[in-house]
Amino acid sequence: MSTDDSGKGLKGTVAGTSSICWIDGAAGVLAYRGIDIHELAEHSNFEETTYLLWFGVLPTASQLADFSKELAFARALNWRIYEFLRNVPTDATPMEVLRTAVSLLSLYDPDEKDSSHDANVRKSYRLTSQIAMIVAIFDRIRKGKTIVDPDRGLSHSANFLRMLTGTKPSETAVRALDVALILQADHELNASTFAARVIASTLSDMHSAITGAIAALKGPLHGGANAETMKLLFAIDEAGADPVEYVREMLAQKKKISGFGHRVYITEDPRATHLRKMSEDLGRSAGQSKWFDMSRKIELFVNQEKKLNANVDFYSASTYTTLGVEIDLFTPIFAMSRIAGWTAHVIEQLDDNRLIRPRAEYIGPPYPEPYIPIAER
Ligand SMILES: CC(C)(COP(=O)(O)OP(=O)(O)OC[C@H]1O[C@@H](n2cnc3c(N)ncnc32)[C@H](O)[C@@H]1OP(=O)(O)O)[C@@H](O)C(=O)NCCC(=O)NCCS
C-alpha cells in the first residue's frame, strides 16, 4: 500500500502535449500560444483572443473582422431552447441550466453527426455565441423580464451585457467584461478542460465534451470558487464583522478560503494581478470600493498567515459584483470565457487523437482473494 500521495489528484502529472497554453507556475507566467496574458489583457479583445486560441496565430485586421462577423452571426438559438429555458424549475441554478441546455443544443446543431475538424470549428463558433445567449436569456426569464434579442452589430461582451441588462452597456463595463473573458479563456489542463479532452478522446462529440466541461467547472474547487468568494464577502458584511478576524476564525476551524491557492502557481496568479486592479478601479469609479477594500484586507492576511496567493476567482468576485452581476452568474460567465479554451482543446485533441485512459495504482486487497459463498460470510 502506497503512503506517498504526492501525485494525488494527478498533481505534477504531465498528461499530454498541447500547443495552446503555457504556464510557468514558479514565475507566474501564463501565455496563450506563446503570447503573455498581460499583453493580451492590455491590447486584445475576446474575439481576437478566441481566434488566437483556435487558429494558433493572431488574426490580420480582415481576418478579425470576418471572425467577429461569424461569431455574431452564430447568435441564434432553436426555439426549443427558449422553450426549455422557460420551463425549467424556477429554483434551478444558472450553471445547472447551462449544463443541460448545452447538452440539448447538440440535438439541434446542423453538424450534430459530423466530428470533422471543420465541423468542430463551426460548432465552436455556435457554442461560444450560444452559451452567452443562454446565460443572459435564462437570467431574464427567471426574473420575469422580457427576453432581449441579440444585436449582431455589437461585440461579444457588449451584446451579452445588453441581453442581460436590457440597456446599452457603458464602455467601461464592456471593457471590464472583455478583459475578464480574456483572462479566463484558457488555462492548460485545468479540471474542466481535462474532462473535455477525456470525453473528446473517446470520439464522443463536441457538445458532449463541453457539457462535461461545464459540469466540472461548476464545482467550488474549480469555477464555483468565485461565487463562494462573494458569499464570504456578503457574510462578513452582513455580520458587520472585521474581515481579518472572520477569516482568522475560518482558518482556525481548518476551513478553506475560496479564491486562494492554486495547483500550479506557487507565486501570484497573473490573472489575479489584473482582476485586483480592475476590482479597485471599478469600485472607485462606482463610488463603491467596499468589496475591494474588504478583499484586499483578506488577501494580505491570508498571504501573510498561510502563504497562499489570491487566484483568478478571488478578485473576479468583487469585480462582477461592482458590475452589477448576480452571484450565481459568476461561474456561468467563467464558462462563457472558458468555452474559447475548451473548444480549442477539443479541436486539438481530435486533430491527433488517442484515447485518454490512464492507470490507477491498486491499493485494494491483495490478489487473489478467495470468493466466499454467501452462506459462509
Ligand atoms: C485550488 C485548490 C483546489 C488546489 O488544491 P490542491 O493543489 O489539491 O491543494 P490542497 O487543497 O491539497 O492544499 C494544500 C494545502 O494548502 C491548504 N490550502 C489550499 N488552499 C487553501 C485555501 N484556499 N484556504 C486555506 N487553506 C488552503 C490546504 O488546506 C492544504 O493544507 P494542509 O497541507 O495543511 O492540509 C485549493 O487551493 C483550494 O481548494 N482553493 C480554494 C478553492 C479555489 O479557490 N479554487 C479555485 C482555483 S483557481
Short mmCIF file of C-alpha atoms and ligand atoms in Angstrom, two decimals:
data_model
loop_
_atom_site.label_atom_id
_atom_site.label_comp_id
_atom_site.label_asym_id
_atom_site.label_seq_id
_atom_site.Cartn_x
_atom_site.Cartn_y
_atom_site.Cartn_z
CA MET A 1 0.00 0.00 0.00
CA SER A 2 1.39 3.36 -1.01
CA THR A 3 1.58 6.14 1.55
CA ASP A 4 3.03 8.66 -0.89
CA ASP A 5 0.20 10.87 -2.06
CA SER A 6 2.40 13.47 -3.78
CA GLY A 7 0.79 12.57 -7.10
CA LYS A 8 -2.73 12.52 -5.64
CA GLY A 9 -5.19 14.37 -7.85
CA LEU A 10 -2.61 13.87 -10.68
CA LYS A 11 -0.52 16.64 -9.11
CA GLY A 12 2.53 17.29 -11.25
CA THR A 13 1.48 14.70 -13.83
CA VAL A 14 2.03 15.68 -17.45
CA ALA A 15 -0.97 14.09 -19.14
CA GLY A 16 -0.33 15.01 -22.77
CA THR A 17 1.05 17.58 -25.17
CA SER A 18 -0.63 20.81 -26.25
CA SER A 19 0.41 23.92 -28.13
CA ILE A 20 -2.38 26.13 -26.79
CA CYS A 21 -1.46 27.37 -23.34
CA TRP A 22 1.75 27.62 -21.34
CA ILE A 23 2.01 28.17 -17.58
CA ASP A 24 5.13 28.72 -15.52
CA GLY A 25 3.76 28.26 -12.02
CA ALA A 26 7.00 29.33 -10.33
CA ALA A 27 7.41 32.56 -12.31
CA GLY A 28 3.68 33.34 -12.50
CA VAL A 29 3.56 33.29 -16.29
CA LEU A 30 0.50 32.43 -18.36
CA ALA A 31 0.64 32.62 -22.16
CA TYR A 32 -1.79 31.68 -24.91
CA ARG A 33 0.06 30.38 -28.00
CA GLY A 34 3.21 31.96 -26.54
CA ILE A 35 1.72 35.43 -26.00
CA ASP A 36 1.79 36.69 -22.43
CA ILE A 37 -1.60 37.12 -20.80
CA HIS A 38 -0.62 40.64 -19.66
CA GLU A 39 -0.17 41.70 -23.29
CA LEU A 40 -3.48 40.17 -24.28
CA ALA A 41 -5.31 41.75 -21.33
CA GLU A 42 -3.89 45.12 -22.29
CA HIS A 43 -4.23 45.08 -26.06
CA SER A 44 -6.59 42.33 -27.19
CA ASN A 45 -10.32 41.66 -27.05
CA PHE A 46 -12.27 38.44 -26.54
CA GLU A 47 -12.83 37.84 -30.25
CA GLU A 48 -9.14 38.23 -31.13
CA THR A 49 -8.04 36.06 -28.18
CA THR A 50 -10.51 33.35 -29.21
CA TYR A 51 -9.16 33.45 -32.77
CA LEU A 52 -5.65 33.06 -31.35
CA LEU A 53 -6.68 30.07 -29.25
CA TRP A 54 -8.48 28.32 -32.11
CA PHE A 55 -6.17 29.06 -35.01
CA GLY A 56 -2.81 29.45 -33.28
CA VAL A 57 -1.89 32.93 -34.55
CA LEU A 58 -3.16 36.47 -34.17
CA PRO A 59 -5.55 37.45 -36.97
CA THR A 60 -4.98 40.20 -39.52
CA ALA A 61 -7.49 43.07 -39.43
CA SER A 62 -9.66 41.50 -42.13
CA GLN A 63 -9.45 38.03 -40.55
CA LEU A 64 -10.56 39.52 -37.24
CA ALA A 65 -13.44 41.37 -38.92
CA ASP A 66 -14.60 38.15 -40.61
CA PHE A 67 -14.20 36.18 -37.41
CA SER A 68 -16.20 38.69 -35.36
CA LYS A 69 -18.91 38.68 -38.03
CA GLU A 70 -19.07 34.89 -37.99
CA LEU A 71 -19.32 34.83 -34.19
CA ALA A 72 -22.08 37.46 -34.24
CA PHE A 73 -23.91 35.53 -36.98
CA ALA A 74 -23.90 32.48 -34.69
CA ARG A 75 -26.06 34.36 -32.14
CA ALA A 76 -29.11 32.21 -32.70
CA LEU A 77 -30.96 29.55 -30.72
CA ASN A 78 -33.51 26.99 -31.84
CA TRP A 79 -36.96 27.88 -30.43
CA ARG A 80 -36.90 24.64 -28.43
CA ILE A 81 -34.02 26.01 -26.37
CA TYR A 82 -36.17 29.03 -25.49
CA GLU A 83 -38.96 26.61 -24.53
CA PHE A 84 -36.56 24.67 -22.32
CA LEU A 85 -35.35 27.85 -20.61
CA ARG A 86 -38.93 28.93 -19.98
CA ASN A 87 -39.87 25.58 -18.44
CA VAL A 88 -37.03 24.72 -16.08
CA PRO A 89 -37.83 24.79 -12.33
CA THR A 90 -37.63 28.34 -11.02
CA ASP A 91 -35.08 27.33 -8.38
CA ALA A 92 -32.67 25.81 -10.92
CA THR A 93 -29.23 27.39 -10.78
CA PRO A 94 -27.86 29.04 -13.94
CA MET A 95 -24.98 26.51 -14.03
CA GLU A 96 -27.38 23.55 -13.97
CA VAL A 97 -29.45 25.18 -16.67
CA LEU A 98 -26.39 25.97 -18.79
CA ARG A 99 -25.05 22.40 -18.48
CA THR A 100 -28.38 20.91 -19.57
CA ALA A 101 -29.01 23.49 -22.29
CA VAL A 102 -25.61 22.83 -23.90
CA SER A 103 -26.39 19.12 -23.99
CA LEU A 104 -29.74 19.97 -25.61
CA LEU A 105 -28.09 22.24 -28.18
CA SER A 106 -26.48 19.23 -29.82
CA LEU A 107 -29.87 17.86 -30.87
CA TYR A 108 -30.49 20.94 -32.99
CA ASP A 109 -26.98 21.56 -34.24
CA PRO A 110 -26.73 21.21 -38.04
CA ASP A 111 -23.35 19.47 -37.63
CA GLU A 112 -24.50 17.13 -34.88
CA LYS A 113 -23.30 13.96 -36.61
CA ASP A 114 -20.13 15.48 -38.05
CA SER A 115 -16.96 15.50 -35.93
CA SER A 116 -14.57 16.59 -38.67
CA HIS A 117 -12.15 19.43 -37.97
CA ASP A 118 -14.21 21.95 -39.96
CA ALA A 119 -17.48 20.91 -38.33
CA ASN A 120 -15.87 21.24 -34.90
CA VAL A 121 -14.76 24.78 -35.75
CA ARG A 122 -18.31 25.61 -36.87
CA LYS A 123 -19.68 24.16 -33.63
CA SER A 124 -17.14 26.23 -31.67
CA TYR A 125 -18.48 29.48 -33.17
CA ARG A 126 -22.02 28.45 -32.35
CA LEU A 127 -21.29 27.24 -28.82
CA THR A 128 -19.34 30.39 -27.95
CA SER A 129 -22.21 32.64 -29.00
CA GLN A 130 -24.98 30.40 -27.72
CA ILE A 131 -23.55 29.95 -24.22
CA ALA A 132 -23.50 33.73 -23.71
CA MET A 133 -27.08 33.96 -25.01
CA ILE A 134 -28.32 31.17 -22.75
CA VAL A 135 -26.82 32.78 -19.64
CA ALA A 136 -28.45 36.15 -20.42
CA ILE A 137 -31.81 34.77 -21.54
CA PHE A 138 -32.25 32.44 -18.57
CA ASP A 139 -31.47 35.26 -16.16
CA ARG A 140 -34.15 37.45 -17.71
CA ILE A 141 -36.71 34.65 -17.79
CA ARG A 142 -36.21 33.78 -14.13
CA LYS A 143 -36.65 37.43 -13.20
CA GLY A 144 -39.86 37.70 -15.23
CA LYS A 145 -38.27 40.16 -17.66
CA THR A 146 -38.72 40.18 -21.42
CA ILE A 147 -36.01 38.50 -23.47
CA VAL A 148 -33.68 40.85 -25.33
CA ASP A 149 -32.83 39.77 -28.87
CA PRO A 150 -29.15 39.60 -29.80
CA ASP A 151 -27.65 42.58 -31.58
CA ARG A 152 -25.25 41.34 -34.28
CA GLY A 153 -23.71 44.79 -34.59
CA LEU A 154 -22.22 44.60 -31.09
CA SER A 155 -19.09 42.88 -29.81
CA HIS A 156 -19.44 39.61 -27.91
CA SER A 157 -19.15 41.30 -24.50
CA ALA A 158 -21.36 44.28 -25.36
CA ASN A 159 -24.05 42.02 -26.78
CA PHE A 160 -24.01 39.83 -23.67
CA LEU A 161 -24.35 42.79 -21.31
CA ARG A 162 -27.15 44.26 -23.41
CA MET A 163 -29.02 40.95 -23.49
CA LEU A 164 -28.54 40.61 -19.74
CA THR A 165 -29.48 44.10 -18.59
CA GLY A 166 -31.72 45.31 -21.40
CA THR A 167 -29.74 48.53 -21.75
CA LYS A 168 -26.73 49.61 -23.77
CA PRO A 169 -23.72 48.93 -21.54
CA SER A 170 -21.09 51.55 -20.76
CA GLU A 171 -17.69 51.31 -22.44
CA THR A 172 -16.12 50.73 -19.02
CA ALA A 173 -18.40 47.77 -18.33
CA VAL A 174 -17.78 46.26 -21.79
CA ARG A 175 -14.02 46.59 -21.46
CA ALA A 176 -14.03 45.18 -17.91
CA LEU A 177 -16.01 42.12 -19.01
CA ASP A 178 -13.88 41.71 -22.12
CA VAL A 179 -10.67 41.66 -20.07
CA ALA A 180 -12.20 39.18 -17.60
CA LEU A 181 -13.16 36.93 -20.53
CA ILE A 182 -9.63 37.15 -21.98
CA LEU A 183 -8.04 36.27 -18.63
CA GLN A 184 -10.17 33.18 -18.09
CA ALA A 185 -10.29 31.91 -21.68
CA ASP A 186 -7.80 29.10 -21.23
CA HIS A 187 -5.66 27.51 -18.56
CA GLU A 188 -3.96 24.39 -19.90
CA LEU A 189 -5.19 21.12 -18.39
CA ASN A 190 -7.39 22.52 -15.65
CA ALA A 191 -10.07 20.09 -14.42
CA SER A 192 -12.82 21.13 -16.85
CA THR A 193 -10.54 21.21 -19.90
CA PHE A 194 -9.09 17.84 -18.98
CA ALA A 195 -12.64 16.49 -18.63
CA ALA A 196 -13.46 17.86 -22.10
CA ARG A 197 -10.37 16.24 -23.62
CA VAL A 198 -11.08 12.88 -21.97
CA ILE A 199 -14.62 12.90 -23.38
CA ALA A 200 -13.45 14.02 -26.83
CA SER A 201 -10.77 11.32 -26.85
CA THR A 202 -13.42 8.58 -26.79
CA LEU A 203 -14.61 10.02 -30.14
CA SER A 204 -17.78 11.21 -28.47
CA ASP A 205 -18.65 14.70 -29.77
CA MET A 206 -18.02 18.40 -29.16
CA HIS A 207 -21.30 19.05 -27.31
CA SER A 208 -20.75 16.07 -25.00
CA ALA A 209 -17.23 17.28 -24.23
CA ILE A 210 -18.44 20.81 -23.44
CA THR A 211 -21.34 19.53 -21.33
CA GLY A 212 -18.83 17.52 -19.27
CA ALA A 213 -16.54 20.54 -19.01
CA ILE A 214 -19.37 22.72 -17.67
CA ALA A 215 -20.21 20.01 -15.14
CA ALA A 216 -16.59 20.04 -13.93
CA LEU A 217 -16.37 23.84 -13.85
CA LYS A 218 -19.45 24.01 -11.63
CA GLY A 219 -17.66 22.65 -8.53
CA PRO A 220 -16.47 25.02 -5.77
CA LEU A 221 -12.88 23.80 -6.07
CA HIS A 222 -12.88 25.00 -9.70
CA GLY A 223 -15.09 27.65 -11.34
CA GLY A 224 -17.53 27.76 -8.44
CA ALA A 225 -14.88 29.45 -6.27
CA ASN A 226 -15.72 32.97 -7.47
CA ALA A 227 -19.31 32.66 -6.21
CA GLU A 228 -18.08 31.15 -2.92
CA THR A 229 -15.73 34.12 -2.50
CA MET A 230 -18.60 36.58 -2.88
CA LYS A 231 -20.74 34.60 -0.43
CA LEU A 232 -17.91 35.03 2.07
CA LEU A 233 -17.74 38.81 1.46
CA PHE A 234 -21.52 39.10 1.83
CA ALA A 235 -21.46 37.02 5.03
CA ILE A 236 -18.77 39.24 6.56
CA ASP A 237 -20.70 42.36 5.55
CA GLU A 238 -24.00 41.11 6.92
CA ALA A 239 -22.39 40.11 10.21
CA GLY A 240 -20.74 43.54 10.40
CA ALA A 241 -17.57 41.59 11.19
CA ASP A 242 -13.95 42.50 10.79
CA PRO A 243 -12.80 40.69 7.61
CA VAL A 244 -9.45 39.66 9.08
CA GLU A 245 -10.96 38.30 12.31
CA TYR A 246 -13.66 36.48 10.36
CA VAL A 247 -11.13 34.77 8.10
CA ARG A 248 -8.77 34.09 11.01
CA GLU A 249 -11.61 32.18 12.67
CA MET A 250 -12.30 30.22 9.46
CA LEU A 251 -8.66 29.21 9.23
CA ALA A 252 -8.66 28.21 12.90
CA GLN A 253 -11.57 25.90 12.05
CA LYS A 254 -9.45 24.47 9.20
CA LYS A 255 -11.83 25.87 6.59
CA LYS A 256 -10.58 26.73 3.13
CA ILE A 257 -10.87 30.32 1.95
CA SER A 258 -12.29 30.34 -1.56
CA GLY A 259 -10.25 32.30 -4.07
CA PHE A 260 -6.89 31.32 -2.57
CA GLY A 261 -4.40 28.66 -3.50
CA HIS A 262 -3.64 27.03 -6.78
CA ARG A 263 -2.45 23.67 -8.00
CA VAL A 264 0.07 25.16 -10.43
CA TYR A 265 1.01 28.68 -9.27
CA ILE A 266 3.33 28.96 -6.32
CA THR A 267 3.55 32.70 -6.82
CA GLU A 268 0.88 35.23 -7.78
CA ASP A 269 -1.63 34.04 -10.36
CA PRO A 270 -1.01 36.58 -13.18
CA ARG A 271 -4.76 36.80 -13.80
CA ALA A 272 -5.29 37.97 -10.22
CA THR A 273 -2.93 40.90 -10.85
CA HIS A 274 -5.35 42.30 -13.48
CA LEU A 275 -8.52 41.45 -11.63
CA ARG A 276 -7.24 43.11 -8.44
CA LYS A 277 -6.63 46.34 -10.37
CA MET A 278 -9.93 46.06 -12.19
CA SER A 279 -11.80 45.48 -8.94
CA GLU A 280 -10.13 48.52 -7.40
CA ASP A 281 -10.68 50.82 -10.41
CA LEU A 282 -14.31 49.80 -10.92
CA GLY A 283 -15.03 50.11 -7.21
CA ARG A 284 -13.51 53.60 -7.01
CA SER A 285 -15.26 54.87 -10.16
CA ALA A 286 -18.59 53.47 -8.96
CA GLY A 287 -18.03 55.02 -5.50
CA GLN A 288 -18.36 51.51 -4.09
CA SER A 289 -14.95 50.32 -3.00
CA LYS A 290 -16.29 48.34 -0.05
CA TRP A 291 -15.84 44.95 -1.72
CA PHE A 292 -12.36 45.73 -2.98
CA ASP A 293 -11.23 47.08 0.39
CA MET A 294 -12.57 44.03 2.20
CA SER A 295 -10.96 41.69 -0.35
CA ARG A 296 -7.60 43.41 -0.05
CA LYS A 297 -7.58 43.05 3.74
CA ILE A 298 -8.39 39.35 3.43
CA GLU A 299 -5.75 38.87 0.74
CA LEU A 300 -2.98 40.46 2.81
CA PHE A 301 -3.95 38.42 5.85
CA VAL A 302 -4.23 35.04 4.08
CA ASN A 303 -0.99 35.73 2.27
CA GLN A 304 0.81 36.52 5.49
CA GLU A 305 -0.82 33.78 7.58
CA LYS A 306 -0.90 30.87 5.13
CA LYS A 307 1.49 31.97 2.36
CA LEU A 308 -1.41 31.48 -0.05
CA ASN A 309 -1.94 33.80 -3.02
CA ALA A 310 -5.23 35.01 -4.42
CA ASN A 311 -6.21 33.15 -7.58
CA VAL A 312 -8.28 34.22 -10.60
CA ASP A 313 -11.53 33.75 -8.70
CA PHE A 314 -10.80 35.99 -5.72
CA TYR A 315 -10.99 39.43 -7.35
CA SER A 316 -13.39 38.37 -10.09
CA ALA A 317 -15.99 38.17 -7.30
CA SER A 318 -15.79 41.85 -6.30
CA THR A 319 -15.31 42.87 -9.95
CA TYR A 320 -18.54 41.18 -11.09
CA THR A 321 -20.49 42.44 -8.08
CA THR A 322 -19.40 46.01 -8.81
CA LEU A 323 -20.53 45.49 -12.41
CA GLY A 324 -23.97 44.56 -11.04
CA VAL A 325 -23.73 40.87 -11.94
CA GLU A 326 -25.53 38.48 -9.63
CA ILE A 327 -23.55 35.94 -7.66
CA ASP A 328 -24.88 32.80 -9.35
CA LEU A 329 -23.93 34.21 -12.76
CA PHE A 330 -20.22 34.39 -11.90
CA THR A 331 -19.49 30.78 -12.83
CA PRO A 332 -21.65 30.86 -15.98
CA ILE A 333 -19.62 33.92 -17.06
CA PHE A 334 -16.46 31.91 -16.41
CA ALA A 335 -17.95 29.26 -18.75
CA MET A 336 -18.68 31.99 -21.35
CA SER A 337 -14.99 32.71 -21.33
CA ARG A 338 -13.55 29.21 -20.97
CA ILE A 339 -15.61 27.94 -23.92
CA ALA A 340 -12.89 29.51 -26.09
CA GLY A 341 -10.25 27.28 -24.50
CA TRP A 342 -12.41 24.17 -24.16
CA THR A 343 -13.24 24.19 -27.86
CA ALA A 344 -9.60 24.86 -28.81
CA HIS A 345 -8.56 21.83 -26.75
CA VAL A 346 -11.27 19.56 -28.15
CA ILE A 347 -10.23 20.51 -31.69
CA GLU A 348 -6.57 19.90 -30.86
CA GLN A 349 -7.39 16.56 -29.22
CA LEU A 350 -9.41 15.32 -32.18
CA ASP A 351 -6.88 16.54 -34.74
CA ASP A 352 -4.42 14.00 -33.34
CA ASN A 353 -6.47 11.73 -31.16
CA ARG A 354 -5.57 8.88 -28.90
CA LEU A 355 -7.89 7.58 -26.19
CA ILE A 356 -7.03 9.08 -22.79
CA ARG A 357 -7.05 6.13 -20.44
CA PRO A 358 -4.58 6.25 -17.54
CA ARG A 359 -3.96 3.52 -14.97
CA ALA A 360 -4.57 3.55 -11.22
CA GLU A 361 -2.18 2.35 -8.58
CA TYR A 362 -4.04 -0.53 -6.97
CA ILE A 363 -4.30 -0.31 -3.15
CA GLY A 364 -7.12 -2.84 -2.55
CA PRO A 365 -7.00 -6.34 -1.00
CA PRO A 366 -4.12 -8.44 -2.33
CA TYR A 367 -4.83 -10.73 -5.24
CA PRO A 368 -6.08 -13.46 -5.18
CA GLU A 369 -8.78 -13.07 -2.57
CA PRO A 370 -10.98 -16.15 -2.25
CA TYR A 371 -14.66 -15.92 -3.22
CA ILE A 372 -16.59 -16.85 -0.05
CA PRO A 373 -20.02 -18.34 -0.71
CA ILE A 374 -22.80 -16.15 0.69
CA ALA A 375 -23.88 -18.72 3.32
CA GLU A 376 -20.38 -18.71 4.81
CA ARG A 377 -19.94 -14.92 5.10
C1 LIG B 1 -7.17 25.36 -5.76
C2 LIG B 1 -7.05 24.17 -4.82
C3 LIG B 1 -8.23 23.23 -5.08
C4 LIG B 1 -5.73 23.46 -5.09
O1 LIG B 1 -5.79 22.27 -4.43
P1 LIG B 1 -4.53 21.30 -4.20
O2 LIG B 1 -3.44 21.59 -5.14
O3 LIG B 1 -5.09 19.94 -4.16
O4 LIG B 1 -4.01 21.74 -2.77
P2 LIG B 1 -4.63 21.31 -1.37
O5 LIG B 1 -6.09 21.53 -1.34
O6 LIG B 1 -4.14 19.93 -1.06
O7 LIG B 1 -3.91 22.37 -0.43
C5 LIG B 1 -2.57 22.24 0.07
C6 LIG B 1 -2.55 22.82 1.48
O8 LIG B 1 -2.88 24.22 1.45
C7 LIG B 1 -4.10 24.47 2.15
N1 LIG B 1 -4.95 25.32 1.35
C8 LIG B 1 -5.01 25.31 -0.02
N2 LIG B 1 -5.91 26.21 -0.43
C9 LIG B 1 -6.40 26.78 0.67
C10 LIG B 1 -7.35 27.78 0.88
N3 LIG B 1 -7.98 28.35 -0.12
N4 LIG B 1 -7.62 28.15 2.15
C11 LIG B 1 -6.99 27.58 3.18
N5 LIG B 1 -6.07 26.62 3.06
C12 LIG B 1 -5.79 26.22 1.82
C13 LIG B 1 -4.77 23.10 2.30
O9 LIG B 1 -5.61 23.03 3.42
C14 LIG B 1 -3.57 22.19 2.43
O10 LIG B 1 -3.06 22.31 3.73
P3 LIG B 1 -2.51 21.02 4.51
O11 LIG B 1 -1.34 20.55 3.68
O12 LIG B 1 -2.14 21.55 5.84
O13 LIG B 1 -3.63 20.03 4.53
C15 LIG B 1 -7.07 24.66 -3.34
O14 LIG B 1 -6.06 25.63 -3.16
C16 LIG B 1 -8.41 25.18 -2.94
O15 LIG B 1 -9.29 24.39 -2.54
N6 LIG B 1 -8.64 26.54 -3.03
C17 LIG B 1 -9.92 27.10 -2.72
C18 LIG B 1 -10.87 26.93 -3.91
C19 LIG B 1 -10.48 27.82 -5.06
O16 LIG B 1 -10.22 28.99 -4.92
N7 LIG B 1 -10.50 27.22 -6.26
C20 LIG B 1 -10.22 27.93 -7.49
C21 LIG B 1 -8.90 27.54 -8.06
S1 LIG B 1 -8.45 28.57 -9.43
#
